GROMACS .gro file of C-alpha atoms in nm:
model
  246
    1LEU     CA    1  14.793  19.705   1.581
    2LEU     CA    2  15.169  19.684   1.536
    3ALA     CA    3  15.186  20.054   1.451
    4ALA     CA    4  14.999  20.139   1.772
    5ILE     CA    5  15.239  19.927   1.981
    6VAL     CA    6  15.541  20.095   1.824
    7LEU     CA    7  15.390  20.440   1.879
    8LEU     CA    8  15.324  20.374   2.247
    9THR     CA    9  15.644  20.188   2.337
   10ILE     CA   10  15.929  20.328   2.126
   11ARG     CA   11  16.064  20.676   2.181
   12GLU     CA   12  16.150  20.891   1.881
   13PRO     CA   13  16.531  20.937   1.869
   14SER     CA   14  16.643  21.294   1.913
   15THR     CA   15  16.856  21.471   1.653
   16ARG     CA   16  17.215  21.550   1.733
   17THR     CA   17  17.174  21.919   1.711
   18GLN     CA   18  16.886  22.158   1.689
   19ALA     CA   19  17.064  22.339   1.409
   20ARG     CA   20  17.047  22.030   1.188
   21ALA     CA   21  16.675  21.997   1.252
   22GLU     CA   22  16.620  22.359   1.147
   23LYS     CA   23  16.834  22.339   0.835
   24PRO     CA   24  16.629  22.414   0.521
   25ALA     CA   25  16.541  22.114   0.309
   26GLU     CA   26  16.766  22.061   0.009
   27PRO     CA   27  16.601  22.109  -0.334
   28LEU     CA   28  16.507  21.785  -0.501
   29ARG     CA   29  16.723  21.856  -0.807
   30HIS     CA   30  17.031  21.877  -0.584
   31THR     CA   31  16.957  21.537  -0.434
   32VAL     CA   32  16.909  21.385  -0.778
   33ARG     CA   33  17.233  21.543  -0.896
   34ARG     CA   34  17.423  21.407  -0.596
   35ILE     CA   35  17.303  21.055  -0.671
   36TRP     CA   36  17.395  21.093  -1.037
   37ASP     CA   37  17.740  21.237  -0.964
   38ASP     CA   38  17.834  20.944  -0.741
   39PRO     CA   39  17.918  20.650  -0.974
   40ALA     CA   40  17.823  20.389  -0.714
   41LEU     CA   41  17.482  20.542  -0.654
   42ARG     CA   42  17.422  20.616  -1.022
   43TRP     CA   43  17.484  20.261  -1.142
   44MET     CA   44  17.306  20.115  -0.841
   45ALA     CA   45  16.992  20.322  -0.901
   46LEU     CA   46  16.985  20.238  -1.273
   47GLY     CA   47  17.045  19.871  -1.192
   48CYS     CA   48  16.750  19.875  -0.953
   49THR     CA   49  16.530  20.023  -1.224
   50LEU     CA   50  16.625  19.754  -1.474
   51PHE     CA   51  16.588  19.447  -1.258
   52THR     CA   52  16.259  19.568  -1.107
   53THR     CA   53  16.130  19.602  -1.464
   54THR     CA   54  16.169  19.225  -1.490
   55GLY     CA   55  16.014  19.173  -1.150
   56GLY     CA   56  15.723  19.401  -1.231
   57ALA     CA   57  15.648  19.205  -1.549
   58PHE     CA   58  15.646  18.872  -1.366
   59ASN     CA   59  15.440  19.012  -1.079
   60ALA     CA   60  15.177  19.150  -1.313
   61PHE     CA   61  15.150  18.861  -1.560
   62GLY     CA   62  15.271  18.563  -1.357
   63ALA     CA   63  14.926  18.468  -1.231
   64ALA     CA   64  14.770  18.510  -1.576
   65TYR     CA   65  15.039  18.291  -1.729
   66ILE     CA   66  14.980  18.018  -1.470
   67ILE     CA   67  14.603  18.021  -1.515
   68ARG     CA   68  14.640  18.015  -1.893
   69ASN     CA   69  14.890  17.728  -1.903
   70PHE     CA   70  14.795  17.511  -1.606
   71GLY     CA   71  14.422  17.571  -1.577
   72LEU     CA   72  14.426  17.664  -1.209
   73SER     CA   73  14.166  17.883  -1.040
   74THR     CA   74  14.251  18.231  -0.913
   75THR     CA   75  14.222  18.104  -0.555
   76GLU     CA   76  14.468  17.821  -0.615
   77VAL     CA   77  14.714  18.054  -0.785
   78GLY     CA   78  14.676  18.322  -0.520
   79ILE     CA   79  14.756  18.084  -0.234
   80SER     CA   80  15.042  17.891  -0.394
   81TYR     CA   81  15.205  18.167  -0.598
   82GLY     CA   82  15.161  18.420  -0.318
   83LEU     CA   83  15.313  18.183  -0.062
   84VAL     CA   84  15.621  18.122  -0.276
   85ALA     CA   85  15.663  18.494  -0.344
   86GLY     CA   86  15.616  18.586   0.022
   87LEU     CA   87  15.852  18.325   0.164
   88GLY     CA   88  16.110  18.393  -0.105
   89GLY     CA   89  16.096  18.767  -0.047
   90LEU     CA   90  16.133  18.725   0.329
   91ALA     CA   91  16.427  18.488   0.297
   92GLY     CA   92  16.598  18.705   0.038
   93THR     CA   93  16.560  19.024   0.237
   94LEU     CA   94  16.708  18.865   0.550
   95MET     CA   95  16.990  18.704   0.353
   96GLY     CA   96  17.077  19.029   0.180
   97GLY     CA   97  17.083  19.224   0.504
   98LEU     CA   98  17.302  18.974   0.688
   99LEU     CA   99  17.549  18.931   0.403
  100SER     CA  100  17.560  19.306   0.344
  101ASP     CA  101  17.674  19.370   0.700
  102ARG     CA  102  17.946  19.107   0.672
  103LEU     CA  103  18.076  19.216   0.334
  104ALA     CA  104  18.071  19.585   0.420
  105GLU     CA  105  18.324  19.521   0.696
  106ARG     CA  106  18.582  19.448   0.425
  107HIS     CA  107  18.470  19.700   0.165
  108PRO     CA  108  18.161  19.925   0.172
  109LEU     CA  109  18.067  19.846  -0.189
  110ARG     CA  110  18.140  19.475  -0.200
  111ALA     CA  111  17.780  19.392  -0.115
  112LEU     CA  112  17.668  19.551  -0.442
  113ARG     CA  113  17.871  19.290  -0.629
  114LEU     CA  114  17.679  19.029  -0.431
  115VAL     CA  115  17.357  19.170  -0.576
  116ALA     CA  116  17.505  19.141  -0.925
  117VAL     CA  117  17.595  18.776  -0.867
  118VAL     CA  118  17.257  18.672  -0.727
  119LEU     CA  119  17.070  18.844  -1.011
  120ILE     CA  120  17.277  18.654  -1.266
  121ILE     CA  121  17.214  18.328  -1.082
  122GLY     CA  122  16.841  18.390  -1.065
  123ALA     CA  123  16.789  18.491  -1.429
  124PRO     CA  124  16.810  18.140  -1.586
  125PHE     CA  125  16.563  18.009  -1.329
  126ARG     CA  126  16.302  18.257  -1.455
  127VAL     CA  127  16.338  18.113  -1.803
  128LEU     CA  128  16.329  17.756  -1.671
  129ALA     CA  129  16.008  17.840  -1.486
  130LEU     CA  130  15.850  17.958  -1.810
  131LEU     CA  131  15.955  17.635  -1.984
  132ALA     CA  132  15.833  17.407  -1.705
  133GLU     CA  133  15.551  17.168  -1.793
  134SER     CA  134  15.460  17.110  -1.428
  135TYR     CA  135  15.322  17.381  -1.199
  136ALA     CA  136  15.521  17.243  -0.905
  137VAL     CA  137  15.843  17.265  -1.107
  138MET     CA  138  15.756  17.618  -1.211
  139LEU     CA  139  15.703  17.726  -0.850
  140ALA     CA  140  16.032  17.564  -0.747
  141CYS     CA  141  16.215  17.749  -1.023
  142LEU     CA  142  16.049  18.082  -0.941
  143PHE     CA  143  16.137  18.051  -0.573
  144VAL     CA  144  16.506  18.092  -0.661
  145PRO     CA  145  16.490  18.434  -0.837
  146MET     CA  146  16.218  18.559  -0.602
  147THR     CA  147  16.451  18.490  -0.311
  148LEU     CA  148  16.771  18.612  -0.471
  149ALA     CA  149  16.624  18.930  -0.618
  150MET     CA  150  16.510  19.054  -0.278
  151ALA     CA  151  16.866  19.028  -0.152
  152TYR     CA  152  16.915  19.369  -0.315
  153ALA     CA  153  16.740  19.556  -0.033
  154GLY     CA  154  17.004  19.541   0.240
  155PRO     CA  155  17.308  19.628   0.025
  156THR     CA  156  17.122  19.893  -0.174
  157PHE     CA  157  16.977  20.095   0.111
  158ARG     CA  158  17.286  20.051   0.326
  159THR     CA  159  17.498  20.196   0.045
  160LEU     CA  160  17.258  20.483  -0.019
  161GLN     CA  161  17.231  20.582   0.348
  162GLY     CA  162  17.607  20.570   0.388
  163ARG     CA  163  17.693  20.790   0.090
  164VAL     CA  164  17.460  21.088   0.128
  165PRO     CA  165  17.445  21.351   0.404
  166ALA     CA  166  17.218  21.265   0.696
  167GLU     CA  167  16.980  21.553   0.624
  168THR     CA  168  16.912  21.425   0.270
  169ARG     CA  169  16.869  21.054   0.342
  170ALA     CA  170  16.490  21.063   0.336
  171THR     CA  171  16.475  21.245   0.003
  172SER     CA  172  16.748  21.024  -0.145
  173THR     CA  173  16.552  20.716  -0.039
  174ALA     CA  174  16.239  20.860  -0.197
  175VAL     CA  175  16.424  20.915  -0.526
  176LEU     CA  176  16.548  20.556  -0.527
  177LEU     CA  177  16.203  20.420  -0.440
  178PHE     CA  178  16.055  20.623  -0.725
  179MET     CA  179  16.301  20.462  -0.966
  180LEU     CA  180  16.213  20.120  -0.826
  181ASN     CA  181  15.836  20.155  -0.812
  182GLY     CA  182  15.745  20.453  -1.028
  183ILE     CA  183  15.962  20.346  -1.320
  184GLY     CA  184  16.078  19.984  -1.288
  185LEU     CA  185  15.771  19.811  -1.146
  186SER     CA  186  15.542  20.028  -1.360
  187LEU     CA  187  15.734  19.987  -1.685
  188GLY     CA  188  15.762  19.609  -1.656
  189PRO     CA  189  15.391  19.529  -1.701
  190LEU     CA  190  15.363  19.780  -1.985
  191LEU     CA  191  15.653  19.622  -2.173
  192ALA     CA  192  15.530  19.269  -2.107
  193GLY     CA  193  15.180  19.344  -2.230
  194GLY     CA  194  15.302  19.532  -2.536
  195LEU     CA  195  15.553  19.261  -2.630
  196SER     CA  196  15.298  18.986  -2.576
  197ASP     CA  197  15.045  19.151  -2.807
  198ALA     CA  198  15.310  19.226  -3.069
  199LEU     CA  199  15.434  18.866  -3.069
  200VAL     CA  200  15.094  18.703  -3.116
  201PRO     CA  201  15.122  18.698  -3.499
  202VAL     CA  202  15.469  18.541  -3.470
  203VAL     CA  203  15.444  18.283  -3.189
  204GLY     CA  204  15.070  18.261  -3.130
  205PRO     CA  205  14.960  18.143  -2.782
  206ASP     CA  206  15.321  18.141  -2.657
  207SER     CA  207  15.345  18.519  -2.689
  208LEU     CA  208  15.330  18.586  -2.315
  209ARG     CA  209  15.594  18.322  -2.241
  210VAL     CA  210  15.829  18.470  -2.500
  211ALA     CA  211  15.763  18.826  -2.382
  212LEU     CA  212  15.845  18.740  -2.021
  213SER     CA  213  16.155  18.549  -2.132
  214ILE     CA  214  16.280  18.855  -2.322
  215LEU     CA  215  16.228  19.076  -2.019
  216VAL     CA  216  16.460  18.852  -1.814
  217LEU     CA  217  16.728  19.062  -1.986
  218GLY     CA  218  16.640  19.329  -1.731
  219ASP     CA  219  16.787  19.109  -1.457
  220ILE     CA  220  17.105  19.057  -1.657
  221ALA     CA  221  17.146  19.426  -1.742
  222GLY     CA  222  17.070  19.521  -1.382
  223ALA     CA  223  17.336  19.278  -1.262
  224ALA     CA  224  17.593  19.439  -1.491
  225LEU     CA  225  17.516  19.783  -1.350
  226PHE     CA  226  17.533  19.659  -0.991
  227TRP     CA  227  17.875  19.513  -1.071
  228LEU     CA  228  17.987  19.853  -1.201
  229ALA     CA  229  17.852  20.014  -0.884
  230GLY     CA  230  18.047  19.768  -0.672
  231ARG     CA  231  18.367  19.862  -0.857
  232ALA     CA  232  18.324  20.237  -0.806
  233GLU     CA  233  18.622  20.265  -0.576
  234ARG     CA  234  18.611  20.643  -0.539
  235PRO     CA  235  18.532  20.719  -0.173
  236ILE     CA  236  18.251  20.962  -0.107
  237ASN     CA  237  18.280  21.255   0.131
  238VAL     CA  238  17.931  21.364   0.227
  239LYS     CA  239  18.045  21.719   0.311
  240GLU     CA  240  18.210  21.766  -0.026
  241ALA     CA  241  17.908  21.610  -0.195
  242SER     CA  242  17.684  21.866  -0.027
  243LYS     CA  243  17.897  22.151  -0.157
  244ARG     CA  244  17.900  22.012  -0.513
  245ALA     CA  245  17.524  21.975  -0.517
  246VAL     CA  246  17.457  22.339  -0.420
   0.00000   0.00000   0.00000
């Protein structure tokens, strides 16, 4: 319904020039190389991959962990866990976007350091959630990293869109989303499941808890890379970047 309203009421913005619209699409390898050659984009993309590995693990095994440890039904977990994740994600996305606009007025990359800080703050709360003996306490602890982690969206996509040529923004976004979803969110469950099975002989029924705790390192490593991205002071010239990528 919303898509139909948008289609009928919002006009498609016109391009600045017809020549730009007719320009041949850039090869994918050139777009990937441009992202890699820009230190800010390189560390940012790798940081996204690492911290979404943690998120993917918790998303995939969080419900199973809750059912196993607190004896709740799938319906109870779906409503409560889903509500916390949804509200946290909404709040974090809005917070990240608003703070990104404010920080970018002073320095275009300062918002990436914000992402690093919030990931570091959220990481201990993931571990506390796994140690909680009460489901309510666990949800309260998880709300913090679920909110803070989603603050990445505004700074990340603002930085990407501002450091690549206009005609390659869609492809650059697709590359970043592949690293987020195709690698990070996909690799997280695989690592969590493999670690959990491997740890059964060592820690027994606590194997999933320990596996998820280990994967919190993805948040910490991702934060370190976002901090590096935020310190990449070299300005980017999109025209020169286009020439280097050819």
